[in-house]
Coordinates of C-alpha atoms and ligand atoms in Angstrom, one line a residue:
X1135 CA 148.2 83.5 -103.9
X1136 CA 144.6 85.0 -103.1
X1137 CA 142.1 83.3 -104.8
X1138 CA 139.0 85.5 -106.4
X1139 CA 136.0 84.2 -105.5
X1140 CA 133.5 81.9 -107.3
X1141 CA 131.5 83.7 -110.2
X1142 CA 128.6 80.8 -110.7
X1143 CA 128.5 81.1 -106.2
X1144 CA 128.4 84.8 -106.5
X1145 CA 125.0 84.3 -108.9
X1146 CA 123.5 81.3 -107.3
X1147 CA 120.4 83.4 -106.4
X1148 CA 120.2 84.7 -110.2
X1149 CA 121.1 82.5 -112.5
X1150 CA 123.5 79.6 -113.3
X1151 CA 126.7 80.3 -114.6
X1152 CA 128.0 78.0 -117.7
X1153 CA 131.1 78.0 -120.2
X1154 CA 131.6 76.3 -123.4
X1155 CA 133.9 74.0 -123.4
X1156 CA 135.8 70.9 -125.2
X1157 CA 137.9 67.6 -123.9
X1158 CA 140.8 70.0 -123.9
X1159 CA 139.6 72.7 -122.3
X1160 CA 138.1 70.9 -119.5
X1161 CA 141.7 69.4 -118.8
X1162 CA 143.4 73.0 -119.3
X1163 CA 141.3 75.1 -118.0
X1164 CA 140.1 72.9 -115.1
X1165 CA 140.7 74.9 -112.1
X1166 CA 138.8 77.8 -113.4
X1167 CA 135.9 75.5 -114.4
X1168 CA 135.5 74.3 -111.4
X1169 CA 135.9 76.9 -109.4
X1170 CA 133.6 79.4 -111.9
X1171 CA 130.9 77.7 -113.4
X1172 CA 128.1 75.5 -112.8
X1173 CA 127.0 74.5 -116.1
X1174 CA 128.6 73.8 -119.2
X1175 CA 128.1 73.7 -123.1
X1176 CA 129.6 71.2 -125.5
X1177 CA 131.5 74.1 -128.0
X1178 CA 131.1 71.2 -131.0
X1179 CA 130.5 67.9 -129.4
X1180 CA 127.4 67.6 -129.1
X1181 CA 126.7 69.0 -133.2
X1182 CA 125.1 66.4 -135.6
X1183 CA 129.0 66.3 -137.3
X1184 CA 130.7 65.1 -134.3
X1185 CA 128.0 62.8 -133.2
X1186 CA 126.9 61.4 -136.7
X1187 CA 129.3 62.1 -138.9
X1188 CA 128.0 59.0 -141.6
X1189 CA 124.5 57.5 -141.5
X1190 CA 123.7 55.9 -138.4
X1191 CA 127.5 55.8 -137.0
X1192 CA 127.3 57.2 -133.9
X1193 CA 130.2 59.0 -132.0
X1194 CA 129.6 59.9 -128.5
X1195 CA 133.0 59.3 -127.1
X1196 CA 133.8 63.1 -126.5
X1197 CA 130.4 64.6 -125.6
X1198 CA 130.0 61.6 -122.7
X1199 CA 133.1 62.7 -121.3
X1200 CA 132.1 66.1 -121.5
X1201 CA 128.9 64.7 -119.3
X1202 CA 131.0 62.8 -117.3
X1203 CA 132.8 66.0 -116.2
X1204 CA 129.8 67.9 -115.4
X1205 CA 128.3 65.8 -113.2
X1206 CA 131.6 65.0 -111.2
X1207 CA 131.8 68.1 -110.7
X1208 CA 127.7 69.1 -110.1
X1209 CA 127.7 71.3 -113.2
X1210 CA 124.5 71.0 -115.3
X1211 CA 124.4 70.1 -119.4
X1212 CA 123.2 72.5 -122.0
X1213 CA 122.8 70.6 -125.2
X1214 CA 124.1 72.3 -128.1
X1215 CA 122.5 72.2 -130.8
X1216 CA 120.6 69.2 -133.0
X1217 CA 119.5 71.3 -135.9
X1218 CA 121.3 73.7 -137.8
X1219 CA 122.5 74.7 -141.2
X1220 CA 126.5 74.6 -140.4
X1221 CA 128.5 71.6 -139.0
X1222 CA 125.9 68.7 -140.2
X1223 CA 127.4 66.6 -143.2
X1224 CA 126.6 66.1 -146.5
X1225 CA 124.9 63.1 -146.3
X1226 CA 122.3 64.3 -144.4
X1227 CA 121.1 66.0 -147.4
X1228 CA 122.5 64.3 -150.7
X1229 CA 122.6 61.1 -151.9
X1230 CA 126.0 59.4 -153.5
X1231 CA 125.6 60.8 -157.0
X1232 CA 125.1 64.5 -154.8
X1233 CA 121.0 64.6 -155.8
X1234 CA 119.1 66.0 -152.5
X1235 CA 117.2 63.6 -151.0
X1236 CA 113.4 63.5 -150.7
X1237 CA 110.9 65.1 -148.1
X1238 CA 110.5 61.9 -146.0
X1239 CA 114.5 60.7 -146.2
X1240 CA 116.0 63.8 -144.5
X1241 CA 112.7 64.1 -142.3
X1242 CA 113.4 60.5 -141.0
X1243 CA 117.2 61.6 -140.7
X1244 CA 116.4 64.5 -138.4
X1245 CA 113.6 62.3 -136.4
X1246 CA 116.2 59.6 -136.2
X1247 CA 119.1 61.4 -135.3
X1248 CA 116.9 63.6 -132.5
X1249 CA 115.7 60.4 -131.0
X1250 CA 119.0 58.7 -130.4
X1251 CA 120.9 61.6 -128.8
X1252 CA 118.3 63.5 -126.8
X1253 CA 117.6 59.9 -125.3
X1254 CA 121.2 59.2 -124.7
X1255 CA 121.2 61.9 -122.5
X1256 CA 117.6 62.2 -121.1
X1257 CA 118.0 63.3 -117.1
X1258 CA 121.9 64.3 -117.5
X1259 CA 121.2 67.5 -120.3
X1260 CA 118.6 69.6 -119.2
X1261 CA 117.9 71.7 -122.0
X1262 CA 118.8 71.6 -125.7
X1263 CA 118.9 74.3 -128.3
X1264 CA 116.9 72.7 -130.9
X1265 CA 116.9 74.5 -133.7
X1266 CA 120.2 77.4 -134.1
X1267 CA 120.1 80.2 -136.4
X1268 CA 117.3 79.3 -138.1
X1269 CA 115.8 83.0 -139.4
X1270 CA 117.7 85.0 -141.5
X1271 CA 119.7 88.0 -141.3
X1272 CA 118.5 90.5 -143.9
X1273 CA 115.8 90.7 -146.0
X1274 CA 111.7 89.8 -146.1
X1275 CA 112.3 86.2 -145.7
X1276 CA 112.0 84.6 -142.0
X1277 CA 113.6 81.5 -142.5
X1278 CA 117.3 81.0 -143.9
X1279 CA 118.1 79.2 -147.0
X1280 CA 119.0 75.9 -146.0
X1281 CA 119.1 72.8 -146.9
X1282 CA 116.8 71.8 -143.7
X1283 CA 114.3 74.2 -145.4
X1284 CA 115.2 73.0 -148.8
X1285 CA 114.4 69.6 -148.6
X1286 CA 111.8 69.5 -145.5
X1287 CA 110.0 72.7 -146.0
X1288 CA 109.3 75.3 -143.0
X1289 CA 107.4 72.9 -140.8
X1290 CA 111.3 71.2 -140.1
X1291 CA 111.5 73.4 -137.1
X1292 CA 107.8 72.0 -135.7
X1293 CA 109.3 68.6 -136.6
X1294 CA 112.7 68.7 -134.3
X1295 CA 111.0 70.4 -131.3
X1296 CA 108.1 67.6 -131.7
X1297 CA 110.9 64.7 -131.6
X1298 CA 112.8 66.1 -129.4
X1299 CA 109.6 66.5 -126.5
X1300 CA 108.9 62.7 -127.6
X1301 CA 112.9 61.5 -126.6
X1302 CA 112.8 63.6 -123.1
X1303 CA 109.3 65.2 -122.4
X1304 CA 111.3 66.7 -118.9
X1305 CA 113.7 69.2 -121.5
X1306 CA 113.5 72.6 -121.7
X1307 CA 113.5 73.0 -125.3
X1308 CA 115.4 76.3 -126.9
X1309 CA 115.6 78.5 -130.0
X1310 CA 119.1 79.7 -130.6
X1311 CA 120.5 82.6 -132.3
X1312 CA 122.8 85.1 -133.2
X1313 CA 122.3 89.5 -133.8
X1314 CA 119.4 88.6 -131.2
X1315 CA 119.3 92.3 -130.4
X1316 CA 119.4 93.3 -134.1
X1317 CA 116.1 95.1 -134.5
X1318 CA 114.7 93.9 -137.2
X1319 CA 116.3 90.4 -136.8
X1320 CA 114.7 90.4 -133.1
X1321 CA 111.0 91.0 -134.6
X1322 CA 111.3 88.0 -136.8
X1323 CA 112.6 85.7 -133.8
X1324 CA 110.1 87.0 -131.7
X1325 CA 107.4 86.3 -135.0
X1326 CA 108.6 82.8 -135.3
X1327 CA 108.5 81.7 -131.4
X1328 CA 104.7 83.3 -131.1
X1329 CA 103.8 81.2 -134.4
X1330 CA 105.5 77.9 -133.3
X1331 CA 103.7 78.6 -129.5
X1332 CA 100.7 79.0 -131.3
X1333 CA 100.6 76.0 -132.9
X1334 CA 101.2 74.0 -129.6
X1335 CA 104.9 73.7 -130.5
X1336 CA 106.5 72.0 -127.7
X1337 CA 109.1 75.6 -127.2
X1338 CA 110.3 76.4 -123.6
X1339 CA 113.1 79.0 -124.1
X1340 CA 114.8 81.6 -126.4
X1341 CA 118.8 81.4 -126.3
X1342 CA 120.4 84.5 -127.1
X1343 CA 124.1 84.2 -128.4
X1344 CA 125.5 87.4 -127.3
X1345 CA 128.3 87.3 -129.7
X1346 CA 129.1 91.4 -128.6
X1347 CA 131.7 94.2 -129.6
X1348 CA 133.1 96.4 -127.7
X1349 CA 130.7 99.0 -128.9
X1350 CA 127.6 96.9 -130.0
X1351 CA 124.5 96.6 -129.6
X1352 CA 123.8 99.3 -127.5
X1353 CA 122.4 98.8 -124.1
X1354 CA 119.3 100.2 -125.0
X1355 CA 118.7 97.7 -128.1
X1356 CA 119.9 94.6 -125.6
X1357 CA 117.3 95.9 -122.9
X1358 CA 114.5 96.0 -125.3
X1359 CA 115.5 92.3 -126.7
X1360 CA 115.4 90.9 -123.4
X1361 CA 111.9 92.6 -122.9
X1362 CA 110.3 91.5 -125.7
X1363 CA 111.6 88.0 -125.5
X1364 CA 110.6 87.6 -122.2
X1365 CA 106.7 88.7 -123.6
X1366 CA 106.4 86.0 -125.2
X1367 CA 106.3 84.0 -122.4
X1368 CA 109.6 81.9 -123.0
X1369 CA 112.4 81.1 -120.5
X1370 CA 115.5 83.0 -121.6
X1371 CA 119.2 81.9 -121.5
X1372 CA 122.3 83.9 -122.5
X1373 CA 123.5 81.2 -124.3
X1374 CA 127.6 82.0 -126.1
X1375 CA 128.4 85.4 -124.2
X1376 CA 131.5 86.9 -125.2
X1377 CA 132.8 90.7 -126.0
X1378 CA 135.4 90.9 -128.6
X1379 CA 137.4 94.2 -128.4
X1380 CA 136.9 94.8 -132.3
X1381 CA 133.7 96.3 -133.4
X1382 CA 133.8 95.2 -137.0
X1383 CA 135.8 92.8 -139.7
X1384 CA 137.6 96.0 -140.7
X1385 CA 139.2 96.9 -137.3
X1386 CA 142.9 96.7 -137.0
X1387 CA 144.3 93.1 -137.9
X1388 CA 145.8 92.9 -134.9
X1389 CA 145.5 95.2 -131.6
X1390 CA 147.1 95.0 -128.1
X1391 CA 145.0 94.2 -125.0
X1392 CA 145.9 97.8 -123.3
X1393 CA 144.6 99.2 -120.3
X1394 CA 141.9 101.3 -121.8
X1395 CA 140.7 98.3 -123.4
X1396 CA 140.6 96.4 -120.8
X1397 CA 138.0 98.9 -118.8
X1398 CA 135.8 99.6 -121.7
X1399 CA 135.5 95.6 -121.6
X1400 CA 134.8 95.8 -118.1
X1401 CA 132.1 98.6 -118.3
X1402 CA 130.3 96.6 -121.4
X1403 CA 130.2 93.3 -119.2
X1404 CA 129.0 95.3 -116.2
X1405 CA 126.0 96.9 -118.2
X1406 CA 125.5 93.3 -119.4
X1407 CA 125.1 91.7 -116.2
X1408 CA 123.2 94.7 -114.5
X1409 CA 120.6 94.0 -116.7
X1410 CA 120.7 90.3 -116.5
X1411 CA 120.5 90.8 -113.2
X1412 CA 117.2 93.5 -113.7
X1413 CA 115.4 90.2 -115.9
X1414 CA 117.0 87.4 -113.2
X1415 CA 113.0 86.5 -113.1
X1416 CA 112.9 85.3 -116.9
X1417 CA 116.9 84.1 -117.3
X1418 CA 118.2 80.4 -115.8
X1419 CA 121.7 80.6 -116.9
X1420 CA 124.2 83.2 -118.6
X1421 CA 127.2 81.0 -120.2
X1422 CA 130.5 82.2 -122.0
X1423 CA 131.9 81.0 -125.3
X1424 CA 134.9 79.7 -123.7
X1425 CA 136.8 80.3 -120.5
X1426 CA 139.6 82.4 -120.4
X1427 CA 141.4 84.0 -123.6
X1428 CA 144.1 82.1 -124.3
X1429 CA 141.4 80.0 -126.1
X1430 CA 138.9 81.8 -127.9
X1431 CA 137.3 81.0 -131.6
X1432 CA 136.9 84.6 -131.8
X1433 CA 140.7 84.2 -132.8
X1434 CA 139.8 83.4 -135.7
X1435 CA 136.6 84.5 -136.5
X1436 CA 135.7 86.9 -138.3
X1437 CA 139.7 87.0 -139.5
X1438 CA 141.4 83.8 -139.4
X1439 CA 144.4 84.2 -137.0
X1440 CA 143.6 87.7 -135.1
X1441 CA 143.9 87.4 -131.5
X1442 CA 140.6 88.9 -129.5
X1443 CA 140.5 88.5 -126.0
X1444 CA 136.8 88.5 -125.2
X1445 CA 136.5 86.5 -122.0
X1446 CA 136.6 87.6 -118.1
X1447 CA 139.6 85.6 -117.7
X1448 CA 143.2 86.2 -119.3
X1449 CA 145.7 84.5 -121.5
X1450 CA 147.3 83.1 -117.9
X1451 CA 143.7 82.5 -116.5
X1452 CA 144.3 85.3 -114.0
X1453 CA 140.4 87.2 -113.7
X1454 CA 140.6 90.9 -116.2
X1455 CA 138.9 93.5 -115.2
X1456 CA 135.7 92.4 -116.4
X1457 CA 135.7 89.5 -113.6
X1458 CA 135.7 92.5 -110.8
X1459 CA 133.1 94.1 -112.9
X1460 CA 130.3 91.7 -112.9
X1461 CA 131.3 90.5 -109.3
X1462 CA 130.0 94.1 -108.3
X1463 CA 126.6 93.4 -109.7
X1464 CA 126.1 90.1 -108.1
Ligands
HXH2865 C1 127.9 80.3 -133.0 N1 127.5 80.9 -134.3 C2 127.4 78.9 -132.9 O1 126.1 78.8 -132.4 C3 128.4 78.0 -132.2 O2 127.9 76.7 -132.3 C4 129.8 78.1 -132.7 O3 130.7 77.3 -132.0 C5 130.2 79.5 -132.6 C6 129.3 80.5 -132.8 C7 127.8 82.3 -134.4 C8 127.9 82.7 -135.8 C9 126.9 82.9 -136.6 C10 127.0 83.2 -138.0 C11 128.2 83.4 -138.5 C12 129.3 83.3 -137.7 C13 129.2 82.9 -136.4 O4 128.4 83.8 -139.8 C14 128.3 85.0 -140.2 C15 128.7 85.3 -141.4 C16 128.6 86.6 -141.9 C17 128.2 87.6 -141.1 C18 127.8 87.3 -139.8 C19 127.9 86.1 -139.4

C-alpha cells in the first residue's frame, strides 16, 4: 500500500505538529503517531484529577508513560493543563463537612501541587498550559466564577505562573482557551495577558483551542485573533485543533460523513493552515484533539453519543481529504 507522507516532516520548517493522546490511543493509533506527529498532549493525564486525585496522593503512572512514549519516539511534551475549573476534585476546595477552605489552604494546594508535577517533569515537558479557560464567556466580568477565584481571589492566576517559573525556570509557560476568536472573548484574553505581562508575570505563550465548525469562526475573525495575540508579544500555539462537521448543538443528531462534507472539511483545514502558515514567525506547534475519528470526544460533546468526525484522519486511519489539504500548504 502507498504510504502518505509525514505531516509533522512536511512542517518541520513551520511549526511542530502534536496530537492529543491517551495510553490507549498511543497503542491504537501508533502507526499514525509516529509517523505524523512530533509532539504530543496528555488529553487528561496530565489534569490535577488524574495526577492528585486525594491530598497529596500522587498518580503519575499514565502521564510517565505518556513521556515515556514521546521521547522513544523524539516527540516533544506539551503539559496540559495545572489550573482549571473542570477536572480538579473536591477536596481541593472543601473541607469534609463541604465548607470551602480558606485563602492560604487552597493557595498552598495549588503551590504544592504546581511544584511537584512541573518538577517531575522539568527538561522532558517543555511548555505547560498553566492556567485554561480562565476568562469568561459572556458578560462584563473577566474572570469566570470558579472556585480557584472563589477562594484565592484574582491574583490565583499570578500565583500558578509564579510556581510554576520557580519548579522549571526553562518552561514556556501558556494561557489556554476556548472561543479564542470570539470577538469580545478575544479582547478580554488579550486584556488579561497584557495585565499579567505588565505585572512581570512570568507568561510566555497564548494557546488557542481551536475547537472549530464547519462554518465558524470565520477566517476573517481567526486572522484577526492570531494578529492581535501575536501583539502582545507572546509565543502562540494552536493548542486542541479540531473541525466538527456540525455548526451548532441543534444540528442533526446524527449526520453521515458524505462527500460534500468531507471537502468543506478540507477547504476549512486548508484556510486554517494557510494562515498558520502566514504567522509560522509567532506559532511553535499546531496540535489536534486526537488522531484519527474513530476516537474523538467531540462524539460526545456537545450531545452525548453523536458521532463527529473532525480529525484529518478517518475511522480506519486512512488520511480524509483534509490531510491532502493542508499537505498543499506545507
Ligand atoms: C477543552 N475544553 C479542554 O481544554 C480539554 O482539556 C478537554 O479534554 C477538551 C476540551 C473545551 C470546552 C470548553 C468549555 C466547554 C466545553 C468544552 O463547555 C461549554 C459549555 C457550554 C458552552 C460552551 C462550552
Amino acid at each position: 500500500m502507498e504510504e502518505e507522507p509525514s505531516l509533522a516532516k512536511a512542517f518541520a520548517q513551520s511549526f511542530r505538529v502534536g496530537a492529543a493522546v491517551n495510553g490507549e490511543t498511543v497503542v491504537t493509533h501508533e502507526t499514525l503517531l509516529v509517523r505524523h506527529f512530533n509532539s504530543i498532549t496528555a488529553e487528561n493525564a496530565m489534569k490535577f484529577a488524574s495526577l492528585q486525585p486525594l491530598p497529596d496522593h500522587y498518580r503519575f503512572e499514565e502521564a510517565d508513560a505518556l513521556v515515556d512514549v514521546a521521547e522513544e519516539h523524539g516527540m516533544a511534551v506539551r503539559g496540559h493543563t495545572l489550573i482549571w475549573h473542570n477536572q480538579t476534585p473536591e477536596w481541593v476546595f472543601r473541607d469534609q463537612s463541604g465548607r470551602l477552605k480558606s485563602r492560604r489552604e487552597v493557595l498552598t494546594t495549588l503551590k504544592d501541587h504546581i511544584n511537584r508535577v512541573v518538577s517531575r517533569y522539568r527538561g522532558r515537558v517543555y511548555c505547560w498550559d498553566v492556567v485554561n479557560e480562565a476568562v469568561s464567556d459572556g458578560g462584563d466580568d473577566l474572570l469566570r466564577k470558579s472556585l480557584w477565584l472563589e477562594t484565592i481571589g484574582e491574583d490565583y492566576l499570578i500565583e500558578a505562573f509564579l510556581a510554576a517559573h520557580d519548579a522549571d525556570p526553562q518552561a514556556q509557560l501558556f494561557y489556554n482557551d476556548y472561543n479564542e476568536c470570539d470577538p469580545q472573548k478575544r479582547a478580554k484574553i488579550c486584556r488579561l495577558i497584557r495585565r499579567l505581562k505588565s505585572e512581570g508575570v512570568p507568561i510566555h505563550g497564548m494557546g488557542l483551542q481551536a475547537h472549530w465548525h464547519l462554518n465558524s469562526p470565520g477566517i476573517d475573525d481567526i486572522e484577526r485573533s492570531l494578529n492581535d495575540y501575536a501583539e502582545l508579544g507572546v509565543r502562540l500555539q494552536i493548542t486542541e485543533l479540531d473541525i466538527s462537521v456540525y455548526n451548532h448543538r441543534e444540528d442533526p443528531p446524527y449526520r453521515q460523513m458524505t462527500p460534500s462534507l468531507l471537502l468543506q472539511q478540507a477547504e476549512r483545514y486548508r484556510a486554517a493552515f494557510r494562515l498558520f502558515k502566514r504567522y509560522a514567525e509567532v506559532i511553535d506547534s499546531v496540535t489536534f484533539w486526537g488522531i484519527a475519528d474513530d476516537r474523538t470526544w467531540l462524539d460526545n460533546f456537545p450531545v452525548r453519543g453523536r458521532k463527529d468526525w473532525p480529525l484529518l484522519f478517518d475511522t480506519d486511519h486512512r488520511p480524509k481529504p483534509a490531510f491532502y489539504a493542508i499537505m498543499e500548504q506545507a
